[in-house]
Short mmCIF file of C-alpha atoms in Angstrom, two decimals:
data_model
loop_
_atom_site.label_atom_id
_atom_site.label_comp_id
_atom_site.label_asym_id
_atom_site.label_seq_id
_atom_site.Cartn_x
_atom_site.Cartn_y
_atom_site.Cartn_z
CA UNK A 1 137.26 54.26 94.76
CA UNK A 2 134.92 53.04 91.97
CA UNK A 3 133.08 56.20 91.42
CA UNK A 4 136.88 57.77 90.96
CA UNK A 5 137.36 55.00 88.42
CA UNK A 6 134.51 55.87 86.85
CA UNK A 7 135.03 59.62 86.49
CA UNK A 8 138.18 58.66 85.08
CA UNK A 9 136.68 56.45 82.64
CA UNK A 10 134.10 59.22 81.97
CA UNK A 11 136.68 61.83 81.44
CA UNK A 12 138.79 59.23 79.28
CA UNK A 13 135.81 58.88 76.77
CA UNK A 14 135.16 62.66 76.98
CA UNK A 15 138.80 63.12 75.55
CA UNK A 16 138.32 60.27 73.06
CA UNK A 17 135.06 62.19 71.74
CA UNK A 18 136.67 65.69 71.94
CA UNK A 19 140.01 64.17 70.01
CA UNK A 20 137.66 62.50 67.65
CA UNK A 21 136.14 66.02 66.12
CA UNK A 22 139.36 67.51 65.70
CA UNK A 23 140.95 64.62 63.75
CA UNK A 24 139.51 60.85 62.59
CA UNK A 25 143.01 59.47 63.25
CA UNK A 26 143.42 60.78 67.14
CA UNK A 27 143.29 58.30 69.64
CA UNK A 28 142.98 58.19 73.41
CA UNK A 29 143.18 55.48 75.70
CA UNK A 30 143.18 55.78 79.74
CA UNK A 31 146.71 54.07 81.20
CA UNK A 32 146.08 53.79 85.00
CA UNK A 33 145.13 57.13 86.55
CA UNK A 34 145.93 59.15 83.35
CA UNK A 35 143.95 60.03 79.78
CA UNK A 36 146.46 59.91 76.83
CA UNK A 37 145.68 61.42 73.53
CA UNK A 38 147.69 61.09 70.43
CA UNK A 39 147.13 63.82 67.76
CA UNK A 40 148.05 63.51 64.13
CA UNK A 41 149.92 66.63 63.01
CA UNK A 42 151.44 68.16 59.78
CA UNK A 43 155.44 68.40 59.16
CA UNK A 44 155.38 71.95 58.85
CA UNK A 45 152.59 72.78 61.56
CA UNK A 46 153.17 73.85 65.34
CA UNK A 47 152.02 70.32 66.72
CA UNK A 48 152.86 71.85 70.60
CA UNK A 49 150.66 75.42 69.94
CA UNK A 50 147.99 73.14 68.13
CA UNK A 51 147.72 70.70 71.03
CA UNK A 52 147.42 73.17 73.47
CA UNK A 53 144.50 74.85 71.93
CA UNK A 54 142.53 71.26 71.74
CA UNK A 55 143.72 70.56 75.13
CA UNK A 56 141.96 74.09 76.27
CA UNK A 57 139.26 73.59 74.56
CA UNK A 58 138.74 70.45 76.31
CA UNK A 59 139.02 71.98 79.62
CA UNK A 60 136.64 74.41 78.56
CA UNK A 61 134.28 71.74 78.31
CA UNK A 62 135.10 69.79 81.31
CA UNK A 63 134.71 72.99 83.01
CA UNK A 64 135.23 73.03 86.92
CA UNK A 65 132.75 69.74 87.47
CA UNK A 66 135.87 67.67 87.58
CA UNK A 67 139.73 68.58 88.49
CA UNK A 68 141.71 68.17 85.36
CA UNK A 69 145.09 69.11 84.31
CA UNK A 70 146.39 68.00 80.63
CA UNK A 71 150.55 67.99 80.61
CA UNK A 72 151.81 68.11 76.27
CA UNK A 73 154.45 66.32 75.06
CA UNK A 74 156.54 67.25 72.18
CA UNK A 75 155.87 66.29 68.75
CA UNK A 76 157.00 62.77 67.62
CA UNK A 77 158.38 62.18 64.20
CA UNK A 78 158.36 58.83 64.37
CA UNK A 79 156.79 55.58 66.66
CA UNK A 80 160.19 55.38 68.11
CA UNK A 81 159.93 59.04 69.65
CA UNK A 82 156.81 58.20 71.49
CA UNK A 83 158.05 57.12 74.89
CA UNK A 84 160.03 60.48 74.84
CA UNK A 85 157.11 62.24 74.55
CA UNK A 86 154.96 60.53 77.24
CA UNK A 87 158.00 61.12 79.18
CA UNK A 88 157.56 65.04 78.54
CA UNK A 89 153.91 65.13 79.31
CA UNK A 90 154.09 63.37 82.07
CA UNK A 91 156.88 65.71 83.84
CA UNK A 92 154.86 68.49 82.88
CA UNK A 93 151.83 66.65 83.99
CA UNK A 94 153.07 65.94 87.75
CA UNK A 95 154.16 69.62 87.99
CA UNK A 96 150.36 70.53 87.09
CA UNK A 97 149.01 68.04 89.92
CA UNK A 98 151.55 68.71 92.35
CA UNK A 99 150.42 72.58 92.29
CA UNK A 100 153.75 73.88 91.46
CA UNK A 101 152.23 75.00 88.32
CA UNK A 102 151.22 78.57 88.72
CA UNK A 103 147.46 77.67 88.51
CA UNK A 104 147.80 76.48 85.11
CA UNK A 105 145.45 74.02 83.83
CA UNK A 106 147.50 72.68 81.04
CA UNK A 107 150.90 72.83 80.02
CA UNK A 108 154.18 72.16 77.69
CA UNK A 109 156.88 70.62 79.54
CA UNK A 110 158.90 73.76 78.18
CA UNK A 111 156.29 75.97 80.13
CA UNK A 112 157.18 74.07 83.60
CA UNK A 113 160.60 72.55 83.08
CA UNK A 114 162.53 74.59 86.57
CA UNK A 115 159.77 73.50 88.30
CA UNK A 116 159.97 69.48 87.12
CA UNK A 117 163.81 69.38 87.57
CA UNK A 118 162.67 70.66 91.23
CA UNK A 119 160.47 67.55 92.00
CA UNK A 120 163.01 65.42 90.51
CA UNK A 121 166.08 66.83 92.78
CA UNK A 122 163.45 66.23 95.58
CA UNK A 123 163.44 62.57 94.69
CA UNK A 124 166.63 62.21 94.18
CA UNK A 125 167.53 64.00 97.71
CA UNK A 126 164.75 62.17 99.40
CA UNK A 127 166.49 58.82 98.06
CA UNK A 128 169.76 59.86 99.19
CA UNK A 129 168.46 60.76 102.48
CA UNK A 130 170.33 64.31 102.54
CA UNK A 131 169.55 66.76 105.15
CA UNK A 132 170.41 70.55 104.83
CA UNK A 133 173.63 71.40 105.58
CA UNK A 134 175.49 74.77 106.19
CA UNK A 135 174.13 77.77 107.10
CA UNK A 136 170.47 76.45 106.18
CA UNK A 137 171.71 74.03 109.13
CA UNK A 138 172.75 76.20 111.33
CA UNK A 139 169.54 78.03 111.49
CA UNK A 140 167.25 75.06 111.40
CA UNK A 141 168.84 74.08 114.57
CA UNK A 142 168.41 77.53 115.80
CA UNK A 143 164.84 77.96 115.17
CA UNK A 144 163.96 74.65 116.97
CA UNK A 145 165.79 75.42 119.82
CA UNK A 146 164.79 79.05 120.59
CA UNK A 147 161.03 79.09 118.50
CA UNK A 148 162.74 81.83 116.21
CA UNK A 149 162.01 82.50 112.83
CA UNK A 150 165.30 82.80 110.73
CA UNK A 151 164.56 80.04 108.27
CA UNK A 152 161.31 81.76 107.61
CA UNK A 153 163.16 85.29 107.37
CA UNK A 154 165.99 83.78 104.83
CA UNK A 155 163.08 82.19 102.81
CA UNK A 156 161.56 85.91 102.64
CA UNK A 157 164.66 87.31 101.91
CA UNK A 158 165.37 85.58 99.34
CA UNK A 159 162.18 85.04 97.68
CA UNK A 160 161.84 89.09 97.62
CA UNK A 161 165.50 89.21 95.64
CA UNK A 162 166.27 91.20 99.29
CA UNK A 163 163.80 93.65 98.61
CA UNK A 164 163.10 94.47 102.77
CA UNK A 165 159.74 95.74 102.33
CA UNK A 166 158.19 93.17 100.58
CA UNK A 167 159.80 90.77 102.41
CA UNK A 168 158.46 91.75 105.75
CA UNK A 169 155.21 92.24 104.21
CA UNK A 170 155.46 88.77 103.02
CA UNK A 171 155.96 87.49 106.55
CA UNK A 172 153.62 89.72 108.39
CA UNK A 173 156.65 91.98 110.30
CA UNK A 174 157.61 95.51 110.62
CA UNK A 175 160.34 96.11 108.63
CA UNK A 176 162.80 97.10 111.38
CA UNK A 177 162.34 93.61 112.77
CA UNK A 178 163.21 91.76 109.40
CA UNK A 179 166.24 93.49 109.59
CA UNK A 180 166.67 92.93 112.99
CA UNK A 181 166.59 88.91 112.03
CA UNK A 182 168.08 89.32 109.06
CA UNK A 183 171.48 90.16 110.86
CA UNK A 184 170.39 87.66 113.62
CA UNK A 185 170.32 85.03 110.75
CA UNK A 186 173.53 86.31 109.24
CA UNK A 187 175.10 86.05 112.72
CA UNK A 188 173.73 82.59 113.36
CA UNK A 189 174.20 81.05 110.06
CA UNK A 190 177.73 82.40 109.20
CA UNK A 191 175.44 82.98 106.13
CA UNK A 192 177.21 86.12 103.50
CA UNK A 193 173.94 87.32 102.09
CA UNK A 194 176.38 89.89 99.93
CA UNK A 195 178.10 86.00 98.28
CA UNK A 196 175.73 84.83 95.06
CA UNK A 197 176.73 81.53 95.42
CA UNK A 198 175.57 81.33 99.05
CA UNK A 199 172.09 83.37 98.39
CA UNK A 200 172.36 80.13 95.38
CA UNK A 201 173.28 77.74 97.53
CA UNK A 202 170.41 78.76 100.05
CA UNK A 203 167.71 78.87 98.00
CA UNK A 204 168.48 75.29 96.74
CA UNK A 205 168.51 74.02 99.65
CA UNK A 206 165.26 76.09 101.11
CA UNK A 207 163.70 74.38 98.17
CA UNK A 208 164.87 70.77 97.80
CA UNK A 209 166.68 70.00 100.66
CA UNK A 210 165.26 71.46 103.74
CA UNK A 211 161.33 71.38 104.94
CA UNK A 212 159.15 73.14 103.20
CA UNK A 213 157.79 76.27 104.54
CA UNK A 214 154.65 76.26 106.69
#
């Protein structure tokens, strides 16, 4: 536990420096678990763009000895936007360490937003205590009882826009059998895969409500 304090501390001071050469008026300061830096830009500049280079830069020179992720917040125009903009960086920042970031290092809130509105209907359905519901259900309680694979096939399905090939290559299957399950799942469900709003209404709930996938 200390020596991860420390390497926070380390990396904290590492910011401070790296801010430091890019402007005399940035600032850093480390606020539990997480490095802030505040960066003075022009009116008229990109403030986001410019923050992203520094904040690249910096990960340049962290390099891979330490596991760092840098979430931006949008420019403030005055002290009283501030909190906003932690608020941004921070959503953006919990998308980077929860790995729903596409590998990305660093990014704007605007570059991860889908994915932060995800986590947050996760909390808000894990507060609620909501449990699928449905077709989703339906074939939950079907792949439990019989050790099938519907859930898995829908997920496919759906993640492919119901492109059968690279579904079933997805899920390691012979394309004749995805079909096969996908009318077994269809059957089961009462699912309408030809209905947008329950193809919608599945995929929400394949990725907020239900378990996630194996």
């Amino acid at each position: 536990a200390l020596r991860c304090i420390a390497d926070r501390q380390r990396l904290s001071d590492g910011l401070a420096m790296h801010l430091s050469a890019v402007h005399p008026r940035c600032a850093a300061a480390l606020v539990g678990d997480t490095a802030y830096g505040l960066v003075p830009v022009t009116r008229d500049a990109d403030g986001e763009r410019r923050a992203l280079r520094i904040a690249k830069d910096f990960l340049d020179r962290v390099g891979d000895r330490v596991r760092a992720v840098v979430g931006i917040g949008p420019v403030a125009r005055s002290a009283a936007e501030l909190p906003e903009a932690r608020d941004s960086a921070d959503r953006a920042l919990r998308v980077l360490r929860s790995g729903s970031g596409a590998g990305r290092r660093v990014a704007l809130l605007a570059d991860v937003h889908v994915e932060a509105l995800l986590l947050e209907l996760q909390d808000l359905v894990a507060a609620r205590g909501d449990r699928p519901t449905g077709p989703v259900a339906r074939l939950l309680d079907y792949d439990e009882q019989h050790h099938a694979h519907l859930v898995e096939t829908l997920r496919a399905w759906l993640d492919a826009f119901g492109d059968v090939i690279a579904a079933s290559a997805a899920v390691h299957v012979h394309p004749n059998t995805f079909r096969y399950r996908l009318r077994r799942l269809a059957e089961v469900g009462g699912f309408d895969m030809a209905d947008p709003e329950a193809r919608f209404a599945a995929m929400l709930q394949l990725r907020v409500v239900a378990p996630p996938a194996p």
